[in-house]
mmCIF file of C-alpha atoms in Angstrom:
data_model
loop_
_atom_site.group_PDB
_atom_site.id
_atom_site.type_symbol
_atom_site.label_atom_id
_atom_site.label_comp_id
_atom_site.label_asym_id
_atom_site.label_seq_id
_atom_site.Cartn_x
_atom_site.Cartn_y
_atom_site.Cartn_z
ATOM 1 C CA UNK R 1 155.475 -61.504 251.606
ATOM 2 C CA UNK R 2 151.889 -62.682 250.700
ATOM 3 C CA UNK R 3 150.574 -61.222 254.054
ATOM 4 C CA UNK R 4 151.974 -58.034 252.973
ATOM 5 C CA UNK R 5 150.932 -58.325 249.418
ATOM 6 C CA UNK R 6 147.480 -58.871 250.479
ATOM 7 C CA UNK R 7 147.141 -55.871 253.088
ATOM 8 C CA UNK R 8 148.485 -53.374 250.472
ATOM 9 C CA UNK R 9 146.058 -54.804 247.882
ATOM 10 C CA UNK R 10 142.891 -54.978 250.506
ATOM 11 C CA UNK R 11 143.619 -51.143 251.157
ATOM 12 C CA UNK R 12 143.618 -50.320 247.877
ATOM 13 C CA UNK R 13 140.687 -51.757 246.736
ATOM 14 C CA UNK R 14 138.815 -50.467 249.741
ATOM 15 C CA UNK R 15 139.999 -47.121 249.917
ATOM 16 C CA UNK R 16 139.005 -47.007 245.808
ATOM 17 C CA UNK R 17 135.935 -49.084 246.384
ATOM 18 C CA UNK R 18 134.725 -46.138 249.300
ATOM 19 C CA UNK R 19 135.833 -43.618 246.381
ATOM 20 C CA UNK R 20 133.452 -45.322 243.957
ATOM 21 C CA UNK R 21 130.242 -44.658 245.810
ATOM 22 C CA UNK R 22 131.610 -40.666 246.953
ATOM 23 C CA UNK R 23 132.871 -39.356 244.014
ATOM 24 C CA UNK R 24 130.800 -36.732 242.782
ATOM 25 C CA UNK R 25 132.072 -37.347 239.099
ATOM 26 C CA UNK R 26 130.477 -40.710 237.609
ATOM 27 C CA UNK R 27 133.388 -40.560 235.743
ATOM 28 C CA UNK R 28 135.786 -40.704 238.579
ATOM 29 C CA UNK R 29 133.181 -43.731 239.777
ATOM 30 C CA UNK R 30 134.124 -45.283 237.284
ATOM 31 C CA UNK R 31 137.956 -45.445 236.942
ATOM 32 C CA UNK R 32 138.095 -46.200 240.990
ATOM 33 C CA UNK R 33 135.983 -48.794 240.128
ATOM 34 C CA UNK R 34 138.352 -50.138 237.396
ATOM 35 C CA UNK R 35 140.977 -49.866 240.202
ATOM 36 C CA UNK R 36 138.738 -51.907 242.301
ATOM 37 C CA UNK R 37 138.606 -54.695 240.082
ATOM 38 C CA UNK R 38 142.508 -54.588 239.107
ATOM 39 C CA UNK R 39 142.696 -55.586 243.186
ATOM 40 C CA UNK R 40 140.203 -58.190 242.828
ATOM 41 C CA UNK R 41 142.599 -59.437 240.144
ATOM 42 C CA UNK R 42 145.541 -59.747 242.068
ATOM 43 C CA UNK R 43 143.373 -61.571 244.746
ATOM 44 C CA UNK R 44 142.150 -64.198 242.251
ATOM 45 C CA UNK R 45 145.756 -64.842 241.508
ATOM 46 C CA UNK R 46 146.645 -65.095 245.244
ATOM 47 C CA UNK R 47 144.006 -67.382 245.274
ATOM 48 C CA UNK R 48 145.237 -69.448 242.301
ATOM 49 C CA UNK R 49 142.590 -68.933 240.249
ATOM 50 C CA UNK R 50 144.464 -67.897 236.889
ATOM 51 C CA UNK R 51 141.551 -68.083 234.417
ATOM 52 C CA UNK R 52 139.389 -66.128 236.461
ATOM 53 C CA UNK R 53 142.026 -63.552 237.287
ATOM 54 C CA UNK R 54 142.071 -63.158 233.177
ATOM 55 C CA UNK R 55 138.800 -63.190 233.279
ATOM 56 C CA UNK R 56 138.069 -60.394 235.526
ATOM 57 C CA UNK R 57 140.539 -58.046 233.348
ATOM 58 C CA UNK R 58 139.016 -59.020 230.208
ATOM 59 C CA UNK R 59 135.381 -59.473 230.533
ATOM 60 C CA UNK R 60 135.042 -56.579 233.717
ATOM 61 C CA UNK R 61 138.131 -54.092 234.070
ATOM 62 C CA UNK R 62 137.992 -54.338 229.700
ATOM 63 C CA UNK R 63 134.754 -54.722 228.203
ATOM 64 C CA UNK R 64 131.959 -53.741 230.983
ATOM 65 C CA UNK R 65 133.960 -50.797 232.048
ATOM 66 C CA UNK R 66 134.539 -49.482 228.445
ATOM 67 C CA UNK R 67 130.658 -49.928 227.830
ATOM 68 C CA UNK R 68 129.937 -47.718 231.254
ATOM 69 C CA UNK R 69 132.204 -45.315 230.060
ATOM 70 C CA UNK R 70 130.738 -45.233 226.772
ATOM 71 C CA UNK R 71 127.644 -44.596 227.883
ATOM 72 C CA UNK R 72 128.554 -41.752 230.243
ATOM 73 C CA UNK R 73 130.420 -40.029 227.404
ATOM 74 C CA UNK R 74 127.224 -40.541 225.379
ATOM 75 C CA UNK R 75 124.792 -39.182 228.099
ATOM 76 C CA UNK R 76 126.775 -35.945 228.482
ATOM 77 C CA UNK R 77 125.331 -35.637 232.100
ATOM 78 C CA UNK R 78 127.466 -32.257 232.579
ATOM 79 C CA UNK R 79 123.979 -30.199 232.963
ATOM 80 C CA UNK R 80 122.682 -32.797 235.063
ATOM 81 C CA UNK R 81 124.383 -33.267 238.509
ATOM 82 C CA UNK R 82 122.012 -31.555 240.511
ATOM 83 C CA UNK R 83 121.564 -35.043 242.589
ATOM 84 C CA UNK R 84 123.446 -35.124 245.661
ATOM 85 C CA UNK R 85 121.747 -32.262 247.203
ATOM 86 C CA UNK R 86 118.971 -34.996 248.848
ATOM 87 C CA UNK R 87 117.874 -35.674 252.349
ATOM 88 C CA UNK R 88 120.322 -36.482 254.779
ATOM 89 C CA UNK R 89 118.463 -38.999 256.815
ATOM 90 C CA UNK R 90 118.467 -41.709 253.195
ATOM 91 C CA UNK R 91 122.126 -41.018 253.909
ATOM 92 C CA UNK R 92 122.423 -41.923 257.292
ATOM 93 C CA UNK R 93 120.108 -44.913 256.940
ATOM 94 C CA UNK R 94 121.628 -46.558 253.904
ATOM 95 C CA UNK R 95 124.813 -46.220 255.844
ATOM 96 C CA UNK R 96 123.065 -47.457 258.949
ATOM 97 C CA UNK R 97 121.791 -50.407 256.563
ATOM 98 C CA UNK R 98 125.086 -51.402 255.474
ATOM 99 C CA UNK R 99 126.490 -51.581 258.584
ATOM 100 C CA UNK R 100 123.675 -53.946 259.665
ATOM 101 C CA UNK R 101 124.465 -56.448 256.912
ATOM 102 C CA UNK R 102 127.907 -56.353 257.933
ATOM 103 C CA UNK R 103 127.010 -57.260 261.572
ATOM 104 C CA UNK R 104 125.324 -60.289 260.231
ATOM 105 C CA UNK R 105 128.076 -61.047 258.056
ATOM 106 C CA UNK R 106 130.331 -60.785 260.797
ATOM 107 C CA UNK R 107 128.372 -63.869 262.889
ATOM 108 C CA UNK R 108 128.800 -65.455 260.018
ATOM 109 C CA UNK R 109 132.400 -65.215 258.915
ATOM 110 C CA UNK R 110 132.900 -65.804 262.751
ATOM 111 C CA UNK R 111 131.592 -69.787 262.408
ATOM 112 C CA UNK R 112 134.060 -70.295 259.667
ATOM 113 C CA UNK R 113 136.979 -72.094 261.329
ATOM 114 C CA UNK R 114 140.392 -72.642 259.571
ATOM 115 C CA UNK R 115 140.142 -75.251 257.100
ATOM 116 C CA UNK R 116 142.969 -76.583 255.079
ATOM 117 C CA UNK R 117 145.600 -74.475 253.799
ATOM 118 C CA UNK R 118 147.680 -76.239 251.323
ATOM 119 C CA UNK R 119 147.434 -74.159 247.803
ATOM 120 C CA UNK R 120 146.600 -76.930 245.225
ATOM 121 C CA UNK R 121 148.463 -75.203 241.909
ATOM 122 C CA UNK R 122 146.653 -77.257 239.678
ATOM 123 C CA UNK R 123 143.304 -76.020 240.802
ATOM 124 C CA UNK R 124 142.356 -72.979 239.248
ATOM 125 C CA UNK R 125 144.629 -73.234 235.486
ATOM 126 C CA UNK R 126 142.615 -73.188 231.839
ATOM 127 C CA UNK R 127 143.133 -76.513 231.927
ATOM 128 C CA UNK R 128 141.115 -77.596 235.170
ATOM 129 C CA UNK R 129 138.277 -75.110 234.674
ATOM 130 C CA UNK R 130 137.566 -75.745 231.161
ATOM 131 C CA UNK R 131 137.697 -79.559 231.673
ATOM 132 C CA UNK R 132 134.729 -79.345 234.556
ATOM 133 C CA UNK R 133 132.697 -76.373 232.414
ATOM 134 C CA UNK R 134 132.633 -78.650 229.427
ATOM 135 C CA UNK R 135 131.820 -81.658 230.781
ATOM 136 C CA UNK R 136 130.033 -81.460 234.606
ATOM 137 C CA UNK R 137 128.806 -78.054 233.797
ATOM 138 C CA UNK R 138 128.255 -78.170 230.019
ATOM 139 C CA UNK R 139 124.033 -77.276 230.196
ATOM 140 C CA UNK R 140 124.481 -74.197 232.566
ATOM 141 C CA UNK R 141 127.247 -73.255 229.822
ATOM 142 C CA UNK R 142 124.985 -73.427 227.065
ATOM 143 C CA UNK R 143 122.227 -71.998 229.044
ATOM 144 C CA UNK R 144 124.503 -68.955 229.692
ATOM 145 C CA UNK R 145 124.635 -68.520 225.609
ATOM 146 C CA UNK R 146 120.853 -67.930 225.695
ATOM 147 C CA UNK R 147 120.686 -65.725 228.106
ATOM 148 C CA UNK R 148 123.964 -63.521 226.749
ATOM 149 C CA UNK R 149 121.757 -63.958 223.306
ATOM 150 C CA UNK R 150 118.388 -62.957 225.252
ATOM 151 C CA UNK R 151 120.478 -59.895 226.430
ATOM 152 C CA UNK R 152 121.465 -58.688 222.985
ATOM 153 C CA UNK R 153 117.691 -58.857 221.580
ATOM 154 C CA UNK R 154 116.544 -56.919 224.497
ATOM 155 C CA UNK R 155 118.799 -54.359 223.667
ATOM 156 C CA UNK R 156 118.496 -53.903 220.423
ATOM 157 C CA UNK R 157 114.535 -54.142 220.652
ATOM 158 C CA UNK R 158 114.595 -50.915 223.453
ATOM 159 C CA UNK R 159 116.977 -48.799 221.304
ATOM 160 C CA UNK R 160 114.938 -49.783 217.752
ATOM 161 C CA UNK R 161 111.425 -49.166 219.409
ATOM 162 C CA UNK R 162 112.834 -46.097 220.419
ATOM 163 C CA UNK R 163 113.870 -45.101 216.890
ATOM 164 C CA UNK R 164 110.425 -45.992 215.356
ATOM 165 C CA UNK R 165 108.946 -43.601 217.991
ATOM 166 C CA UNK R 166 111.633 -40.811 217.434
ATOM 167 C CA UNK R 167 110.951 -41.135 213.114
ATOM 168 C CA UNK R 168 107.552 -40.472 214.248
ATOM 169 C CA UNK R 169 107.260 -37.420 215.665
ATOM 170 C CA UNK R 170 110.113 -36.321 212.910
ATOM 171 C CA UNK R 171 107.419 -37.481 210.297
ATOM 172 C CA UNK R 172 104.739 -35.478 212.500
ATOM 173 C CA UNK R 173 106.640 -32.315 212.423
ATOM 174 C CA UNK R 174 107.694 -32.083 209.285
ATOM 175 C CA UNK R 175 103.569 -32.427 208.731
ATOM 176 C CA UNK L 1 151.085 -65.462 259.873
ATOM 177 C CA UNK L 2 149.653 -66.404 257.043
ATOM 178 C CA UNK L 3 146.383 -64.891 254.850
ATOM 179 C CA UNK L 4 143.583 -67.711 255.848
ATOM 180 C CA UNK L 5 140.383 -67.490 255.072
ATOM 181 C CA UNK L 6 138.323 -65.502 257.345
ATOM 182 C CA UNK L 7 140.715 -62.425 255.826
ATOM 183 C CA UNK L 8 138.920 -62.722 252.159
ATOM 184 C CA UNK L 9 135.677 -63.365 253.410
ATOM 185 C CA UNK L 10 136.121 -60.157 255.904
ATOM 186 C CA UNK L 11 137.610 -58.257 252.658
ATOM 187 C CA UNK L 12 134.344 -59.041 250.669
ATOM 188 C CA UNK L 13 132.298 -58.741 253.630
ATOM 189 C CA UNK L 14 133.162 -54.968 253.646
ATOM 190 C CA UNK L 15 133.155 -54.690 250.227
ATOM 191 C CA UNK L 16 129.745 -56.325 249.713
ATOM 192 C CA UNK L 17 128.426 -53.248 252.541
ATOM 193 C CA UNK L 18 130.364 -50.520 250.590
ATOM 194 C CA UNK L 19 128.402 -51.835 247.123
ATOM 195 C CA UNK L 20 124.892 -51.507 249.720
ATOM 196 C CA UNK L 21 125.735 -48.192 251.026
ATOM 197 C CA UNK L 22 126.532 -46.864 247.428
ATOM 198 C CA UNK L 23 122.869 -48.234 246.295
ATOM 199 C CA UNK L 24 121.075 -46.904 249.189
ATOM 200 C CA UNK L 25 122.607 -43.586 249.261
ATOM 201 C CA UNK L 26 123.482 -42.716 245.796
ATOM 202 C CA UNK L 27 120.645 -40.881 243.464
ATOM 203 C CA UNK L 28 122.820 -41.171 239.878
ATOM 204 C CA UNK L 29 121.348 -44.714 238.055
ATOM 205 C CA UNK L 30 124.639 -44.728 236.772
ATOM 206 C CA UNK L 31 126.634 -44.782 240.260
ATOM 207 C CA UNK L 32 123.791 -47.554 241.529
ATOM 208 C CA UNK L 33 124.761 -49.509 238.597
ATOM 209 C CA UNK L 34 128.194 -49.721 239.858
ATOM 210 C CA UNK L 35 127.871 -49.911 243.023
ATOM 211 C CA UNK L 36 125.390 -53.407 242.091
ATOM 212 C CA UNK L 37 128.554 -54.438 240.220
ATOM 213 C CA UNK L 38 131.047 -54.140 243.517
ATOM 214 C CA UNK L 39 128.655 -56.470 245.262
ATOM 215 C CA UNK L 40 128.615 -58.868 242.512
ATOM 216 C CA UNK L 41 132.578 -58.810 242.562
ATOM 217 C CA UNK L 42 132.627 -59.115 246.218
ATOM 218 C CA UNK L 43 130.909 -62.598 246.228
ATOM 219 C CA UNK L 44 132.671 -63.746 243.145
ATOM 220 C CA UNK L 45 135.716 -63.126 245.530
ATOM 221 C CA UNK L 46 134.056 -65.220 248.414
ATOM 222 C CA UNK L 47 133.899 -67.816 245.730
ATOM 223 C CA UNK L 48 137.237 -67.838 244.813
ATOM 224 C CA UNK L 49 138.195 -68.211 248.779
ATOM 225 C CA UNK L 50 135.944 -70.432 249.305
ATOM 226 C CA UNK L 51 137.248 -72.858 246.032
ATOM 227 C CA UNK L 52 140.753 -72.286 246.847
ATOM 228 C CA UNK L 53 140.752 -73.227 250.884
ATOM 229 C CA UNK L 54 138.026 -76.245 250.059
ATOM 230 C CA UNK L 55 140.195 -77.045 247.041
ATOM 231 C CA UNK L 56 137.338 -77.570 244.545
ATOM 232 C CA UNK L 57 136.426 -76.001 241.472
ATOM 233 C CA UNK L 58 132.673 -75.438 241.607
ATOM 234 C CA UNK L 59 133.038 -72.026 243.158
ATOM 235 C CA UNK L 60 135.616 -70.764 240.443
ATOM 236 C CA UNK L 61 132.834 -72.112 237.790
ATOM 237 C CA UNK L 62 129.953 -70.627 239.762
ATOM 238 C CA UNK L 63 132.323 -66.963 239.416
ATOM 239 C CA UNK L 64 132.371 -67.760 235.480
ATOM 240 C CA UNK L 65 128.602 -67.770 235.194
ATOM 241 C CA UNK L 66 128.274 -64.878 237.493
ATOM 242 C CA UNK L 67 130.285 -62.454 234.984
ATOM 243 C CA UNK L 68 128.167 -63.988 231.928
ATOM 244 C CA UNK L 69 124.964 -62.982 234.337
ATOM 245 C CA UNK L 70 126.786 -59.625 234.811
ATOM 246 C CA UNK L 71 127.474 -58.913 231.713
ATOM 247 C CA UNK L 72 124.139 -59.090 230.488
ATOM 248 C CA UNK L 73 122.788 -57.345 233.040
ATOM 249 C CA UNK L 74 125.012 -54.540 232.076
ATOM 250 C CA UNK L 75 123.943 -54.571 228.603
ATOM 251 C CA UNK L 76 120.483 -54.463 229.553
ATOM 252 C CA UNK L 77 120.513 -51.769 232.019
ATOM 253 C CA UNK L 78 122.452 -49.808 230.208
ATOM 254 C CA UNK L 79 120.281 -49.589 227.423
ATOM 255 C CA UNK L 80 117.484 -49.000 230.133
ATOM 256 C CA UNK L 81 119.418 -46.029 231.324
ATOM 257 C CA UNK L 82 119.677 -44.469 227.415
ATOM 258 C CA UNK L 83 116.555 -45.026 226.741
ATOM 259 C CA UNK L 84 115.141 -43.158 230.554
ATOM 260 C CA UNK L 85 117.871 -40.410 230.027
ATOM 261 C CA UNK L 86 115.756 -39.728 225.947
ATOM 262 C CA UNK L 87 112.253 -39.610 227.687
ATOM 263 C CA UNK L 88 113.597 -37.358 231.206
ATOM 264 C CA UNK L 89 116.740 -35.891 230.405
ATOM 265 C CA UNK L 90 117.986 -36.881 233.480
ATOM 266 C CA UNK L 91 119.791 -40.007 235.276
ATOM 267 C CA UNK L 92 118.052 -39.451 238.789
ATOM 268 C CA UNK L 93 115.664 -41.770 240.381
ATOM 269 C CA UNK L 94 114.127 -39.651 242.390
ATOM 270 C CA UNK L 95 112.683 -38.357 238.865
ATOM 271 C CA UNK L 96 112.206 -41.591 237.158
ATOM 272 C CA UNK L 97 109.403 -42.825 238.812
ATOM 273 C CA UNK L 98 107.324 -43.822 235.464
ATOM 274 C CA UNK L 99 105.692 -47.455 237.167
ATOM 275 C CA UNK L 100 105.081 -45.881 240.417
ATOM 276 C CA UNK L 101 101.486 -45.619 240.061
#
């Protein structure tokens, strides 16, 4: 049941992960990609990890998605898609490129011997991670605030620079 | 038969390539972006293997930070990508080469 359960779910998010990066449409990009990480979902709770499994809805599939979709919609990028008319060869050697970092991935997954496969329920629950982020892990956590609050000032700072700059040459032309 | 580990860590393998094909061979910033984000996910799944078959919790924390790093990454290159598409009208990066030279 799990064995099947997982092969359905790997081909999914593979088959919508390959669609991602094809798709002509960043729109399309981005609801495979939303499929993608509805798979990665069900993996996390395969894996017993509840919280993240929420997480990964919430904070990816819910709020980063919406904001790359909002920006798309924004951008209007209809008059714009001239881009995949490039060279061939970049294709052929970023393909060739990936394929070489899966070779070396493959040595690597190929060391990795069976290790014990007992599913510990208590592992990955609310419960369990919030105890070890607020007590072994409590510094990186707060650390993580800055940088989500560094993120926010850098954001607004590029957008309101660019204002100042646009009222500008408003001001000039109306001169 | 059971799903061990070596099946995950295959499953992000190839997913992990699919985000580095997308970033080599795509020209739209936007489809990069994304493509950078299906890497991220594919370690965050390694992770989550890795915590579940070594039953400890680090690597389920570790996956926690990683979407706070993500996140604001997002934000941030997002804006980056507004504020390029105002000066060039355009999303390509074969035309956004301002700190080439």
């Amino acid at each position: 049941m799990e064995l099947i359960l997982f092969i359905i779910t790997a081909l999914v998010a593979l088959g919508s992960a390959f669609m991602v990066i094809t798709r002509r449409s960043p729109i399309a990009s981005v609801l495979f990609l939303i499929l993608t990480f509805f798979c990665l979902a069900v993996f996390y709770v395969m894996l017993g990890a509840q919280f993240i499994a929420a997480m990964q809805i919430i904070v990816y599939a819910g709020a980063i998605m919406v904001l790359f979709l909002f920006v798309l919609m924004l951008l209007n990028l209809r008059g714009t898609q001239s881009w995949e008319v490039g060279n061939p060869l970049r294709k052929w050697l970023g393909f060739a490129a990936a394929g070489g970092i899966l070779l070396v991935a493959a040595t690597a997954i190929k060391s990795v011997g069976m290790i014990g496969t007992e599913l510990d329920p208590a592992l990955g629950t609310v419960e369990s991670v919030g105890r070890n982020l607020f007590t072994r892990f409590l510094l990186p956590f707060e650390i993580a605030s800055v940088l989500l609050l560094g993120a926010i000032i850098g954001t607004v700072a590029m957008v309101k620079q660019k204002q100042s700059e646009s009222a500008e040459e408003k001001g000039g032309e109306e001169q | 038969m059971t799903v061990g580990l070596s099946w995950y860590l295959w499953l992000a393998a190839v997913l992990f390539c699919i985000g580095v094909a997308g970033v080599l061979t795509r020209r739209n910033a936007l489809i990069i972006f994304m493509s950078i984000e299906l890497m991220l996910n594919a370690v965050n799944l390694t992770f989550v293997a890795f915590s579940r078959y070594l039953t400890n919790i680090d690597g389920q924390i570790f996956v926690f930070f990683v979407m706070a790093v993500a996140a604001a990454e997002v934000a941030v290159g997002l804006a980056i990508i507004v504020t390029i598409f105002r000066h060039k009208e355009s999303v390509d990066i074969d035309k956004v080469n301002l700190m080439k030279w």
